XYZ file of C-alpha atoms in Angstrom:
780
model
C -1.608 -59.444 -93.345
C 0.476 -57.697 -96.039
C -1.643 -58.647 -99.056
C -4.880 -57.977 -97.201
C -3.707 -54.616 -95.840
C -2.544 -53.393 -99.261
C -5.350 -54.912 -101.325
C -7.528 -52.223 -102.911
C -5.131 -49.473 -101.767
C -3.584 -46.769 -103.897
C 0.159 -46.580 -103.211
C 2.297 -43.653 -104.343
C 5.988 -44.237 -105.116
C 8.767 -41.718 -105.711
C 12.138 -42.734 -107.114
C 10.665 -45.577 -109.173
C 13.317 -45.149 -111.887
C 15.994 -46.035 -109.334
C 17.257 -49.409 -108.123
C 15.172 -49.712 -104.967
C 12.110 -47.951 -106.404
C 11.968 -50.351 -109.359
C 12.161 -53.324 -106.960
C 9.307 -51.920 -104.845
C 7.044 -51.309 -107.856
C 7.714 -54.797 -109.217
C 6.988 -56.425 -105.857
C 3.715 -54.539 -105.400
C 2.489 -55.333 -108.915
C 3.385 -59.014 -108.706
C 2.623 -59.825 -105.073
C -0.342 -57.495 -104.337
C -2.562 -57.834 -107.424
C -5.350 -55.763 -105.869
C -3.405 -52.517 -105.330
C -2.952 -49.536 -107.637
C 0.236 -47.516 -107.960
C 0.804 -43.820 -108.618
C 4.356 -43.014 -109.755
C 5.827 -39.552 -109.279
C 8.354 -39.263 -112.111
C 10.543 -36.294 -113.000
C 9.999 -35.288 -116.650
C 12.875 -36.019 -119.004
C 14.443 -33.452 -121.287
C 12.980 -34.971 -124.420
C 10.169 -37.265 -123.270
C 7.083 -37.049 -121.097
C 6.774 -39.006 -117.852
C 4.679 -41.832 -119.318
C 7.293 -42.632 -121.960
C 10.069 -42.255 -119.413
C 8.342 -44.684 -117.043
C 7.772 -47.186 -119.848
C 11.406 -46.969 -120.933
C 13.213 -46.759 -117.608
C 10.953 -48.822 -115.337
C 8.780 -51.364 -117.103
C 11.320 -52.412 -119.729
C 13.773 -53.337 -117.001
C 14.441 -57.053 -116.619
C 13.028 -56.844 -113.093
C 9.629 -57.262 -114.762
C 10.563 -60.313 -116.827
C 8.959 -62.628 -114.287
C 5.696 -60.683 -114.186
C 5.751 -60.307 -117.970
C 6.159 -64.067 -118.305
C 3.257 -64.714 -115.922
C 0.893 -62.263 -117.646
C 2.021 -62.799 -121.231
C 0.227 -60.526 -123.707
C -1.813 -58.999 -120.873
C 1.253 -57.341 -119.301
C 0.828 -53.936 -120.963
C -2.897 -53.862 -120.195
C -2.169 -54.717 -116.562
C 0.314 -51.851 -116.281
C -2.119 -49.418 -117.923
C -4.948 -50.499 -115.601
C -3.014 -50.404 -112.336
C -0.341 -47.730 -112.799
C -0.797 -43.965 -113.083
C 2.200 -41.731 -113.794
C 2.276 -38.080 -112.712
C 4.934 -35.473 -113.443
C 6.726 -34.128 -110.380
C 10.082 -33.379 -108.836
C 10.930 -33.687 -105.133
C 13.643 -31.094 -105.702
C 11.023 -28.410 -106.435
C 8.686 -26.650 -104.041
C 5.186 -28.082 -104.307
C 6.801 -31.005 -106.172
C 6.050 -29.153 -109.413
C 2.651 -30.868 -109.623
C -0.207 -29.677 -111.799
C -3.613 -29.362 -110.114
C -4.858 -32.632 -111.618
C -1.674 -34.525 -110.758
C -1.733 -33.109 -107.242
C -5.270 -34.432 -106.744
C -4.240 -37.850 -108.049
C -1.107 -38.044 -105.916
C -2.651 -36.802 -102.675
C -5.462 -39.295 -103.136
C -3.070 -42.144 -102.295
C -3.466 -44.148 -99.081
C 0.310 -44.337 -98.595
C 3.358 -42.881 -100.327
C 6.694 -44.693 -100.394
C 9.401 -42.067 -100.785
C 12.558 -43.642 -102.232
C 13.693 -40.767 -104.460
C 17.148 -39.517 -103.522
C 20.450 -38.269 -104.812
C 22.284 -41.477 -103.945
C 25.770 -40.546 -105.137
C 28.213 -40.279 -102.259
C 29.991 -37.384 -103.957
C 27.055 -35.243 -105.090
C 27.435 -31.452 -105.058
C 26.371 -30.148 -101.653
C 23.464 -28.028 -102.861
C 21.999 -30.813 -105.038
C 22.055 -33.270 -102.129
C 20.470 -30.685 -99.829
C 17.623 -29.897 -102.226
C 16.693 -33.552 -102.814
C 17.784 -35.516 -99.734
C 17.290 -32.901 -97.037
C 14.343 -30.862 -98.326
C 12.685 -33.460 -100.559
C 10.914 -35.418 -97.769
C 9.613 -32.188 -96.195
C 8.312 -30.944 -99.552
C 6.522 -34.253 -100.008
C 4.999 -34.058 -96.516
C 3.804 -30.494 -97.175
C 1.911 -31.626 -100.291
C 0.419 -34.659 -98.545
C -0.471 -32.622 -95.452
C -2.674 -30.286 -97.497
C -5.097 -33.141 -98.237
C -8.184 -33.753 -96.087
C -6.898 -37.227 -95.197
C -3.106 -37.211 -95.559
C -1.510 -40.356 -96.955
C 0.838 -42.307 -94.700
C 4.392 -41.414 -95.673
C 6.978 -44.216 -95.668
C 10.273 -42.337 -95.958
C 13.307 -44.360 -97.057
C 16.464 -43.083 -95.394
C 19.747 -44.937 -94.692
C 21.292 -46.693 -91.707
C 24.346 -44.535 -92.234
C 22.626 -41.527 -90.706
C 24.217 -43.114 -87.600
C 27.565 -43.882 -89.266
C 29.325 -41.456 -86.919
C 28.461 -43.749 -84.016
C 30.620 -46.556 -82.601
C 28.910 -49.660 -81.363
C 25.172 -50.301 -81.196
C 23.007 -47.966 -83.303
C 19.380 -48.802 -82.434
C 16.225 -48.055 -84.417
C 15.312 -44.699 -82.936
C 14.660 -41.156 -84.077
C 17.693 -38.942 -84.534
C 16.778 -35.808 -82.525
C 18.083 -36.208 -79.000
C 20.233 -39.251 -79.822
C 23.780 -39.140 -78.420
C 25.413 -39.379 -81.851
C 23.534 -36.524 -83.523
C 25.488 -33.221 -83.505
C 23.943 -29.918 -82.507
C 23.307 -28.427 -85.986
C 20.291 -26.618 -87.389
C 19.153 -28.012 -90.740
C 17.907 -24.565 -91.826
C 21.397 -23.138 -91.413
C 22.792 -25.988 -93.513
C 20.287 -25.295 -96.302
C 21.190 -21.607 -96.338
C 24.914 -22.399 -96.298
C 24.599 -24.862 -99.186
C 22.767 -22.325 -101.319
C 25.370 -19.677 -100.488
C 28.105 -22.136 -101.431
C 26.562 -22.493 -104.879
C 26.315 -18.715 -105.336
C 29.873 -18.182 -104.064
C 31.289 -20.876 -106.337
C 29.439 -19.495 -109.360
C 30.782 -16.004 -108.649
C 34.327 -17.237 -108.059
C 34.256 -19.243 -111.298
C 33.756 -16.017 -113.241
C 36.876 -14.358 -111.895
C 38.965 -13.210 -114.910
C 42.007 -15.221 -113.859
C 39.954 -18.383 -113.443
C 38.198 -17.862 -116.772
C 41.606 -17.541 -118.414
C 42.684 -20.772 -116.711
C 39.569 -22.573 -117.966
C 40.268 -21.319 -121.486
C 43.864 -22.502 -121.226
C 42.757 -25.939 -120.067
C 40.252 -26.177 -122.921
C 42.941 -25.275 -125.428
C 45.322 -27.820 -123.886
C 42.712 -30.532 -124.441
C 41.373 -29.487 -127.846
C 44.184 -27.532 -129.433
C 43.164 -25.347 -132.383
C 39.632 -26.740 -132.564
C 38.026 -23.389 -133.290
C 36.359 -20.691 -131.230
C 32.855 -22.220 -130.777
C 34.206 -25.585 -129.625
C 36.774 -23.969 -127.352
C 34.083 -21.715 -125.884
C 31.847 -24.693 -125.221
C 34.691 -26.616 -123.622
C 35.687 -23.587 -121.559
C 32.164 -23.329 -120.190
C 32.159 -27.045 -119.347
C 35.450 -26.556 -117.515
C 33.880 -23.721 -115.529
C 30.795 -25.726 -114.673
C 32.934 -28.705 -113.641
C 35.030 -26.453 -111.430
C 31.871 -25.224 -109.684
C 30.622 -28.797 -109.253
C 33.989 -29.906 -107.872
C 33.973 -27.075 -105.336
C 30.488 -28.074 -104.183
C 31.429 -31.759 -104.007
C 34.392 -30.892 -101.830
C 32.253 -28.565 -99.709
C 29.756 -31.372 -99.107
C 32.466 -33.903 -98.307
C 34.244 -31.545 -95.926
C 31.061 -30.479 -94.106
C 29.856 -34.070 -93.703
C 33.169 -35.310 -92.356
C 33.517 -32.351 -90.013
C 30.353 -33.609 -88.300
C 31.303 -37.299 -88.349
C 29.386 -38.547 -91.398
C 31.275 -40.381 -94.152
C 29.821 -38.366 -97.037
C 27.256 -35.832 -98.161
C 24.650 -38.550 -98.816
C 24.444 -39.767 -95.200
C 24.795 -36.187 -93.922
C 21.854 -34.822 -95.921
C 19.768 -37.932 -95.260
C 20.234 -37.442 -91.520
C 19.236 -33.783 -91.644
C 16.369 -34.734 -93.957
C 14.962 -36.981 -91.216
C 15.177 -34.168 -88.666
C 13.575 -31.632 -91.017
C 10.788 -34.075 -91.874
C 9.940 -34.660 -88.209
C 9.637 -30.894 -87.712
C 7.773 -30.139 -90.923
C 5.406 -33.081 -91.424
C 2.381 -31.199 -90.009
C 0.317 -34.187 -88.959
C 1.256 -36.495 -91.826
C 1.545 -40.049 -90.409
C 5.091 -41.250 -90.861
C 7.255 -44.372 -90.919
C 11.026 -44.166 -91.434
C 12.824 -47.098 -93.016
C 16.636 -47.200 -93.096
C 18.389 -49.762 -95.325
C 22.116 -50.346 -95.062
C 24.175 -50.963 -98.247
C 21.649 -52.227 -100.812
C 23.026 -54.784 -103.247
C 21.794 -57.381 -105.746
C 18.686 -59.458 -105.091
C 18.938 -62.681 -103.127
C 15.900 -64.252 -104.808
C 13.264 -61.758 -106.036
C 12.423 -61.099 -108.824
C 15.326 -63.404 -109.679
C 18.664 -64.116 -107.956
C 21.309 -61.523 -108.739
C 18.942 -58.894 -110.189
C 20.713 -55.582 -110.075
C 20.258 -52.215 -111.723
C 23.452 -50.374 -112.563
C 26.597 -50.351 -110.434
C 25.853 -50.311 -106.714
C 28.112 -49.099 -103.919
C 30.518 -52.039 -103.562
C 30.507 -53.054 -107.227
C 33.158 -50.655 -108.601
C 35.517 -51.716 -105.814
C 34.850 -55.412 -106.527
C 35.562 -55.050 -110.252
C 38.626 -52.877 -109.656
C 39.922 -55.563 -107.282
C 39.160 -58.358 -109.773
C 40.990 -56.465 -112.538
C 44.024 -56.021 -110.299
C 43.659 -52.236 -110.203
C 43.261 -51.973 -106.422
C 46.406 -53.407 -104.901
C 45.346 -52.242 -101.438
C 42.173 -50.941 -99.816
C 41.716 -49.536 -96.311
C 39.415 -51.047 -93.744
C 39.091 -52.772 -90.404
C 39.344 -56.537 -91.078
C 37.092 -57.431 -88.172
C 34.668 -54.617 -89.007
C 31.219 -55.194 -90.492
C 30.323 -54.504 -94.109
C 26.576 -54.101 -93.688
C 25.135 -55.375 -96.966
C 21.460 -56.172 -97.523
C 19.930 -57.628 -100.734
C 17.461 -55.325 -102.482
C 14.588 -57.825 -102.395
C 14.738 -57.932 -98.585
C 14.499 -54.134 -98.500
C 11.557 -54.059 -100.948
C 9.748 -56.711 -98.895
C 10.376 -54.803 -95.658
C 8.966 -51.625 -97.228
C 5.808 -53.477 -98.260
C 5.464 -54.964 -94.781
C 6.049 -51.611 -93.032
C 3.515 -49.911 -95.337
C 0.928 -52.616 -94.651
C 1.542 -52.389 -90.909
C 1.177 -48.592 -91.005
C -2.120 -48.749 -92.914
C -3.473 -51.321 -90.483
C -2.767 -48.921 -87.567
C -2.674 -45.438 -89.174
C -1.919 -43.387 -86.059
C 1.681 -42.834 -85.001
C 2.610 -45.293 -82.232
C 3.458 -44.004 -78.787
C 6.851 -42.342 -78.852
C 6.502 -41.025 -82.404
C 6.875 -42.524 -85.886
C 8.122 -46.093 -86.252
C 11.735 -46.562 -87.363
C 12.908 -49.781 -89.019
C 16.508 -50.530 -89.975
C 16.847 -53.108 -92.731
C 20.382 -54.287 -92.104
C 22.397 -57.425 -91.467
C 25.179 -56.296 -89.158
C 23.552 -56.957 -85.781
C 21.702 -60.164 -86.706
C 23.968 -61.790 -89.326
C 27.231 -59.845 -89.641
C 29.450 -60.062 -92.716
C 32.973 -59.209 -91.573
C 35.228 -57.227 -93.882
C 37.963 -59.876 -93.875
C 35.451 -62.594 -94.751
C 34.070 -60.536 -97.637
C 37.606 -60.036 -98.980
C 38.373 -63.744 -98.579
C 35.160 -64.707 -100.355
C 35.959 -62.276 -103.156
C 39.504 -63.588 -103.527
C 38.289 -67.191 -103.583
C 35.668 -66.367 -106.205
C 38.015 -64.509 -108.565
C 40.757 -67.086 -108.097
C 38.331 -69.765 -109.274
C 36.661 -67.455 -111.835
C 39.286 -64.915 -112.898
C 38.751 -62.002 -115.193
C 41.012 -61.843 -118.242
C 43.124 -59.006 -119.584
C 43.153 -57.719 -123.150
C 45.649 -60.428 -124.104
C 43.372 -63.196 -122.847
C 45.497 -63.905 -119.777
C 43.929 -64.504 -116.322
C 44.284 -61.643 -113.844
C 45.695 -62.678 -110.479
C 43.888 -60.827 -107.692
C 46.098 -59.192 -105.047
C 46.387 -59.989 -101.358
C 45.097 -57.091 -99.266
C 46.847 -56.213 -96.029
C 44.164 -53.767 -94.738
C 46.366 -50.664 -94.436
C 45.169 -47.297 -93.163
C 43.322 -44.996 -95.514
C 46.025 -42.325 -95.369
C 48.715 -44.701 -96.560
C 46.723 -45.928 -99.532
C 45.719 -42.389 -100.505
C 49.338 -41.261 -100.342
C 50.508 -44.068 -102.629
C 47.804 -43.383 -105.181
C 48.332 -39.616 -105.111
C 52.060 -40.047 -105.781
C 51.349 -42.413 -108.672
C 48.812 -40.000 -110.133
C 51.223 -37.052 -109.904
C 53.957 -38.982 -111.731
C 51.574 -40.034 -114.487
C 50.221 -36.485 -114.886
C 53.774 -35.204 -115.403
C 54.431 -37.855 -118.040
C 51.138 -36.956 -119.737
C 52.043 -33.267 -119.885
C 55.467 -34.077 -121.323
C 54.081 -36.277 -124.093
C 51.419 -33.686 -124.914
C 54.173 -31.268 -125.959
C 55.587 -33.728 -128.513
C 54.255 -33.971 -132.089
C 53.158 -37.596 -131.738
C 50.522 -39.166 -133.926
C 49.184 -42.504 -135.054
C 50.567 -45.461 -133.141
C 53.050 -43.205 -131.366
C 50.107 -41.341 -129.815
C 49.171 -44.638 -128.153
C 52.036 -44.033 -125.709
C 50.186 -41.037 -124.384
C 46.898 -42.958 -124.468
C 48.357 -45.767 -122.368
C 49.699 -43.307 -119.817
C 46.329 -41.545 -119.744
C 44.648 -44.911 -119.112
C 46.992 -45.571 -116.182
C 46.393 -42.098 -114.783
C 42.627 -42.589 -115.032
C 42.982 -45.936 -113.261
C 44.870 -44.199 -110.459
C 42.167 -41.504 -110.337
C 39.428 -44.116 -110.068
C 41.267 -46.065 -107.405
C 41.863 -42.887 -105.402
C 38.190 -41.964 -105.783
C 37.118 -45.376 -104.506
C 39.359 -45.021 -101.474
C 38.137 -41.489 -100.716
C 34.438 -42.298 -101.230
C 34.102 -45.849 -99.966
C 37.033 -46.189 -97.577
C 35.101 -44.720 -94.670
C 32.377 -47.364 -95.060
C 34.961 -50.122 -94.641
C 36.054 -48.397 -91.423
C 32.562 -47.782 -89.975
C 32.163 -49.297 -86.514
C 28.428 -48.711 -86.031
C 26.331 -51.857 -85.591
C 22.823 -51.190 -86.856
C 20.161 -52.748 -84.661
C 17.163 -54.515 -86.218
C 15.013 -55.339 -83.156
C 11.919 -53.560 -84.538
C 12.420 -55.105 -87.948
C 12.544 -58.593 -86.438
C 9.500 -57.739 -84.345
C 7.644 -56.879 -87.544
C 8.813 -60.180 -89.031
C 7.447 -62.061 -86.034
C 4.026 -60.421 -86.514
C 3.419 -61.324 -90.151
C 1.672 -64.507 -91.210
C 3.525 -67.570 -92.623
C 2.046 -67.051 -96.113
C 3.385 -63.476 -96.158
C 6.815 -64.640 -95.029
C 7.202 -66.622 -98.212
C 6.107 -63.780 -100.504
C 7.742 -60.942 -98.503
C 10.924 -62.386 -96.984
C 13.019 -59.749 -95.181
C 14.649 -61.586 -92.263
C 18.429 -60.879 -92.595
C 19.233 -63.939 -90.484
C 18.323 -66.183 -93.423
C 21.174 -64.942 -95.640
C 23.921 -67.518 -96.276
C 26.817 -65.197 -97.051
C 28.926 -67.797 -98.865
C 26.007 -68.643 -101.148
C 25.050 -64.999 -101.643
C 28.585 -63.780 -102.445
C 29.746 -66.770 -104.523
C 26.594 -67.869 -106.292
C 24.514 -64.710 -106.515
C 26.237 -61.365 -106.064
C 29.678 -61.815 -107.657
C 28.268 -63.338 -110.866
C 25.699 -60.526 -111.029
C 28.353 -57.834 -110.628
C 30.534 -59.429 -113.306
C 27.602 -59.633 -115.739
C 26.678 -56.023 -115.056
C 30.263 -54.834 -115.587
C 30.565 -56.641 -118.957
C 34.186 -57.533 -118.324
C 36.149 -60.275 -120.072
C 35.535 -63.639 -118.374
C 36.968 -66.082 -120.935
C 40.571 -66.767 -121.991
C 42.025 -66.171 -125.416
C 41.006 -63.649 -128.025
C 37.529 -62.312 -128.456
C 35.175 -64.618 -130.287
C 32.834 -61.868 -131.378
C 33.536 -59.555 -134.284
C 36.239 -57.057 -133.221
C 34.897 -53.634 -132.410
C 37.012 -51.990 -135.145
C 35.464 -54.252 -137.772
C 31.959 -53.439 -136.585
C 32.678 -49.711 -136.728
C 34.296 -50.030 -140.136
C 31.290 -51.929 -141.454
C 29.018 -49.151 -140.196
C 31.173 -46.518 -141.905
C 31.032 -48.381 -145.209
C 27.347 -49.291 -145.048
C 25.297 -48.440 -148.152
C 23.059 -46.239 -145.989
C 25.766 -43.612 -145.616
C 25.271 -40.506 -147.760
C 28.501 -38.561 -147.705
C 32.201 -39.041 -146.896
C 34.360 -36.004 -146.103
C 38.158 -36.237 -145.992
C 40.917 -34.087 -144.603
C 44.161 -34.248 -146.591
C 47.308 -33.729 -144.522
C 48.209 -36.731 -142.334
C 44.866 -38.255 -143.299
C 45.507 -39.136 -146.945
C 49.133 -38.031 -147.247
C 52.036 -37.773 -144.777
C 52.814 -34.207 -145.785
C 51.801 -30.637 -144.931
C 51.777 -27.087 -146.274
C 55.292 -26.365 -144.963
C 56.754 -29.310 -146.851
C 54.947 -28.343 -150.050
C 56.131 -24.746 -149.816
C 59.690 -25.843 -149.050
C 59.773 -28.070 -152.121
C 58.408 -25.314 -154.360
C 60.554 -22.562 -152.851
C 63.787 -24.487 -153.364
C 62.900 -25.906 -156.763
C 64.797 -23.209 -158.649
C 67.466 -22.296 -156.067
C 71.170 -23.156 -156.324
C 72.526 -25.657 -153.799
C 74.038 -23.151 -151.340
C 70.833 -21.112 -151.096
C 68.777 -24.279 -150.721
C 70.810 -25.256 -147.669
C 70.411 -21.790 -146.145
C 66.676 -22.075 -146.741
C 66.568 -25.447 -144.959
C 68.463 -24.122 -141.934
C 66.205 -21.071 -141.701
C 63.047 -23.197 -141.947
C 64.291 -25.585 -139.257
C 64.937 -22.619 -136.964
C 61.401 -21.357 -137.572
C 59.795 -24.760 -137.010
C 59.043 -24.437 -133.249
C 57.327 -21.083 -133.731
C 55.315 -22.335 -136.689
C 54.242 -25.428 -134.738
C 53.144 -23.290 -131.788
C 51.110 -20.996 -134.055
C 49.509 -23.999 -135.776
C 48.485 -25.427 -132.413
C 46.971 -22.124 -131.309
C 44.869 -21.502 -134.411
C 45.106 -23.362 -137.700
C 43.459 -20.557 -139.643
C 45.861 -17.909 -138.333
C 48.779 -20.218 -139.110
C 47.688 -20.652 -142.735
C 47.156 -16.922 -143.242
C 50.592 -16.208 -141.778
C 52.381 -18.908 -143.708
C 50.758 -18.326 -147.099
C 52.031 -14.742 -147.128
C 55.334 -16.302 -148.150
C 53.797 -16.868 -151.581
C 53.477 -13.121 -152.145
C 54.843 -12.225 -155.586
C 55.177 -15.832 -156.729
C 54.401 -16.223 -160.462
C 51.172 -18.132 -160.963
C 52.202 -19.930 -164.159
C 55.516 -21.104 -162.734
C 53.918 -22.410 -159.498
C 51.297 -24.361 -161.449
C 54.027 -25.944 -163.562
C 56.089 -26.864 -160.485
C 52.996 -28.063 -158.562
C 52.394 -30.822 -161.107
C 55.916 -32.109 -160.546
C 55.521 -31.677 -156.770
C 52.502 -33.956 -156.859
C 54.323 -36.808 -158.577
C 57.646 -36.469 -156.757
C 56.528 -35.629 -153.201
C 52.798 -35.986 -152.622
C 52.343 -39.407 -154.204
C 55.405 -40.826 -152.473
C 53.929 -39.750 -149.141
C 50.376 -40.870 -149.809
C 48.521 -43.527 -147.833
C 47.267 -46.184 -150.289
C 44.675 -47.375 -147.756
C 43.282 -43.847 -147.606
C 42.896 -43.558 -151.366
C 41.294 -47.004 -151.429
C 38.818 -45.843 -148.797
C 37.791 -42.881 -150.998
C 37.198 -45.269 -153.905
C 35.205 -47.617 -151.662
C 32.858 -44.804 -150.715
C 32.380 -43.791 -154.334
C 31.720 -47.396 -155.330
C 28.964 -47.497 -152.687
C 27.347 -44.416 -154.198
C 28.426 -42.048 -151.423
C 29.280 -38.459 -152.261
C 32.933 -37.702 -151.512
C 34.377 -34.318 -150.675
C 37.901 -33.217 -149.813
C 38.020 -30.325 -147.321
C 41.545 -29.018 -146.818
C 43.470 -25.910 -145.963
C 45.959 -26.702 -148.738
C 46.068 -24.377 -151.759
C 43.998 -25.085 -154.853
C 46.880 -25.518 -157.298
C 48.448 -28.124 -154.976
C 45.347 -30.329 -154.693
C 44.152 -29.971 -158.294
C 45.660 -33.351 -159.305
C 43.389 -35.024 -156.726
C 40.176 -33.725 -158.305
C 39.360 -36.937 -160.246
C 39.305 -38.839 -156.938
C 36.533 -36.730 -155.356
C 33.128 -35.433 -156.305
C 34.047 -32.019 -154.898
C 37.032 -30.255 -153.341
C 36.924 -27.319 -150.935
C 40.351 -25.752 -150.377
C 42.208 -22.484 -149.806
C 42.671 -19.967 -152.619
C 44.959 -16.955 -152.848
C 44.325 -13.727 -154.665
C 46.093 -12.983 -157.949
C 47.304 -9.626 -159.261
C 49.320 -9.125 -162.416
C 49.958 -12.835 -162.871
C 51.382 -13.202 -159.386
C 49.916 -14.432 -156.099
C 49.185 -11.778 -153.486
C 49.874 -14.052 -150.506
C 46.415 -13.219 -149.129
C 43.534 -15.694 -149.004
C 40.359 -14.883 -150.886
C 38.135 -16.300 -148.121
C 38.210 -17.872 -144.687
C 40.403 -20.989 -144.839
C 38.424 -24.232 -144.336
C 39.799 -25.114 -140.911
C 38.283 -25.742 -137.489
C 34.644 -24.740 -137.254
C 34.746 -23.457 -140.842
C 35.052 -27.057 -142.024
C 31.927 -28.037 -140.124
C 30.057 -25.102 -141.684
C 31.273 -26.005 -145.174
C 30.209 -29.603 -144.678
C 26.800 -28.642 -143.290
C 26.163 -26.225 -146.181
C 27.293 -28.823 -148.705
C 25.025 -31.512 -147.219
C 22.050 -29.135 -147.201
C 22.641 -28.103 -150.812
C 22.894 -31.739 -151.941
C 19.963 -32.954 -149.843
C 22.153 -35.175 -147.667
C 21.877 -35.862 -143.924
C 24.903 -35.282 -141.699
C 23.791 -38.040 -139.306
C 24.440 -40.431 -142.225
C 27.759 -38.799 -143.133
C 31.335 -39.950 -142.465
C 34.294 -37.665 -141.767
C 37.994 -38.560 -141.733
C 40.577 -36.342 -140.009
C 43.744 -36.523 -137.923
C 43.754 -33.555 -135.556
C 41.783 -32.142 -132.643
C 41.460 -28.973 -134.722
C 39.096 -31.022 -136.905
C 36.735 -31.794 -134.011
C 33.941 -29.488 -135.269
C 33.753 -31.461 -138.513
C 34.076 -34.838 -136.774
C 31.377 -33.978 -134.258
C 29.041 -32.750 -136.989
C 28.679 -36.183 -138.596
C 27.156 -39.439 -137.454
C 30.265 -41.502 -138.178
C 33.563 -39.786 -137.285
C 36.853 -41.540 -138.070
C 40.209 -40.530 -136.561
C 43.073 -41.289 -138.954
C 46.628 -41.482 -137.590
C 45.400 -39.176 -134.814
C 47.644 -36.854 -132.908
C 47.698 -37.180 -129.114
C 44.652 -35.056 -128.285
C 42.398 -36.564 -130.919
C 43.595 -40.066 -130.068
C 42.417 -39.620 -126.475
C 39.076 -38.092 -127.540
C 38.387 -40.797 -130.128
C 39.142 -43.552 -127.642
C 36.831 -42.098 -124.996
C 33.975 -41.579 -127.464
C 34.298 -44.967 -129.126
C 35.128 -43.645 -132.601
C 36.759 -45.720 -135.307
C 40.526 -45.150 -135.432
C 42.430 -45.999 -138.616
C 46.215 -46.317 -138.844
C 47.161 -45.724 -142.474
C 50.784 -45.853 -143.640
C 52.804 -44.983 -146.699
C 53.494 -47.667 -149.281
C 56.675 -49.623 -148.490
C 59.689 -49.292 -150.735
C 59.127 -45.714 -151.825
C 61.730 -42.932 -151.537
C 62.262 -41.528 -148.038
C 63.946 -38.130 -148.497
C 65.308 -36.637 -145.278
C 64.145 -33.139 -146.219
C 61.187 -31.974 -148.362
C 63.308 -30.411 -151.091
C 64.076 -31.558 -154.640
C 67.101 -33.820 -154.971
C 68.430 -31.650 -157.785
C 67.768 -28.034 -158.676
C 65.572 -27.247 -161.684
C 67.296 -27.492 -165.064
C 67.268 -23.707 -165.323
C 69.598 -23.510 -162.283
C 72.116 -26.140 -163.463
C 75.510 -24.895 -164.798
């Protein structure tokens, strides 16, 4: 029945780049060799739809079985049977060209699986795709002389606000559907976007976004701060719309914006379909494949997977839910098979049946329920026998859940998050760097874990408390009608699922593989990540290596250098007064440095006004040997030599003054530094040009690379501070050296190499950066 009904047909599919859509396309190509497929694919930012389909659909391991069967003929088979058109269900008219419209509307049936599936999508995005998308599709199909049969994939959770039996019936007029007008909801969602955008541009909020950007990036420079400020604003708007969607959905009894907009999308489609024949198919929670195309096939993290991994890693000590409640899970291959069967049945009898379009729920709860307590027990048994391992190679003991209420768990996590945020803010005020900055990183990790756990509870907790039981009478009736040969190729009977086998032998192993977590004891057997990154940095293919100086190659700074020079020729009593004055100024200088490194240097270098040039150059040579070298990082200097030995160009870019870094010139191919003006043999205290800090460093590096014919994507940059982010982001291989707190967090999140370089042991460790004895000219 199924093969015969679909043989020679042209089937349109939306959402083919998603989990379910990929499974449907694979099943049609492998099990119905006589059909053709038209894919509606949204264009990517940098690639056309054909390349996107090849990359995101046909390279997926779902097609390994078909690729193995066809061998070298696989690509030809795809080219012969698959047509890709550019379109977007979030746009009126689907954004189709005239030719693509003719191709798409020429289909016999269209399977609509495209959706915004995130449970915490912004309200307006979910409305445009989930609510209006099916109606837009029906409008395009309805304009054809012979409209294609539309198989619209919805979700069982359109009835999640119902307790007890939820049969396969249309939503309008059902007792659990609230009295709301979908048009009003569309208008309200669009207003919410406009209101949030306007509110985000309020001067006080813009100042708050700027403050938050500066707190995260420090003195990173105006362009980077502006970019971060705009991202903060956009995130604020998105957060407001996420909360608006969550609040509106829950006010009407739905667990989230996904089920809310899917429900209204069904109602809108029934009103707007204009004679397009229709079948509605509602899966429950779609998870990894039971058998097809191979057991455990999964694409990305599905709904329950983050909770499972968080539980296995010991991060979720408690989770709300009703222990005797049903977790309605259905393997993806059963859903794909049911879609094929429903499509074939619709094409065999194209007119709507009496009573309106057919509705099928592909679910397990009514026919083969998986109770929440049993799922937890199965998960605990699995991870007790097959534990995950922590970073020290020790097995993680999974917790015992007591099934508390959602409010209690949320309260515990919110209190933990608040405490960790306070600790984070406190550490951010301290001048920590290198390994000390790891304290802040560890606290940030714990805070992020609490955030994730709280998000899981808020997003998924309601599903563990759902008391609707989704009926599958029509689905089982369809199963009874298909022929035995089709039952083997298109199995979708939920009664056949052995939950112990599925959870233990299929799903849990698949989730663990997908999560790429540590599953073996002891240390890692593969090459450590730091070694791989270091090898990439020192590969012969690199072109250029740029280095910061302070706290990257030496444990010193411009204040220490000035203090040494300024006290070099002072008597002891004046030297002590100088030290006390400098210590008193330290907090203000640190604050100015954190606000803007360039402004700090301009302000501080004015102290050199009137200093004799010849005398400073003489003292600078002694400063280098007595202070700079004793505070140097031997590993850093070795790294410079390694780059030069590999034929890489090396450049030092620093805000330090030229006469202070002159002794380092033999180590580098070029040095870019700060220079002061000179008048009458004395320094003016004013810089000749913009100091090479922040974004200026990135510009200097880009200009240097262009002048030398070098590519920045093959360049390496070493720096210690978030103020150096423009330079680090400009190159292909950034390295954070002894990073301060902000940069440490950024480098960890972005996967950059982090080096911890130290001073040579045994050297002098003066308490203050001043000469031990005054210059000979000041001795009695």
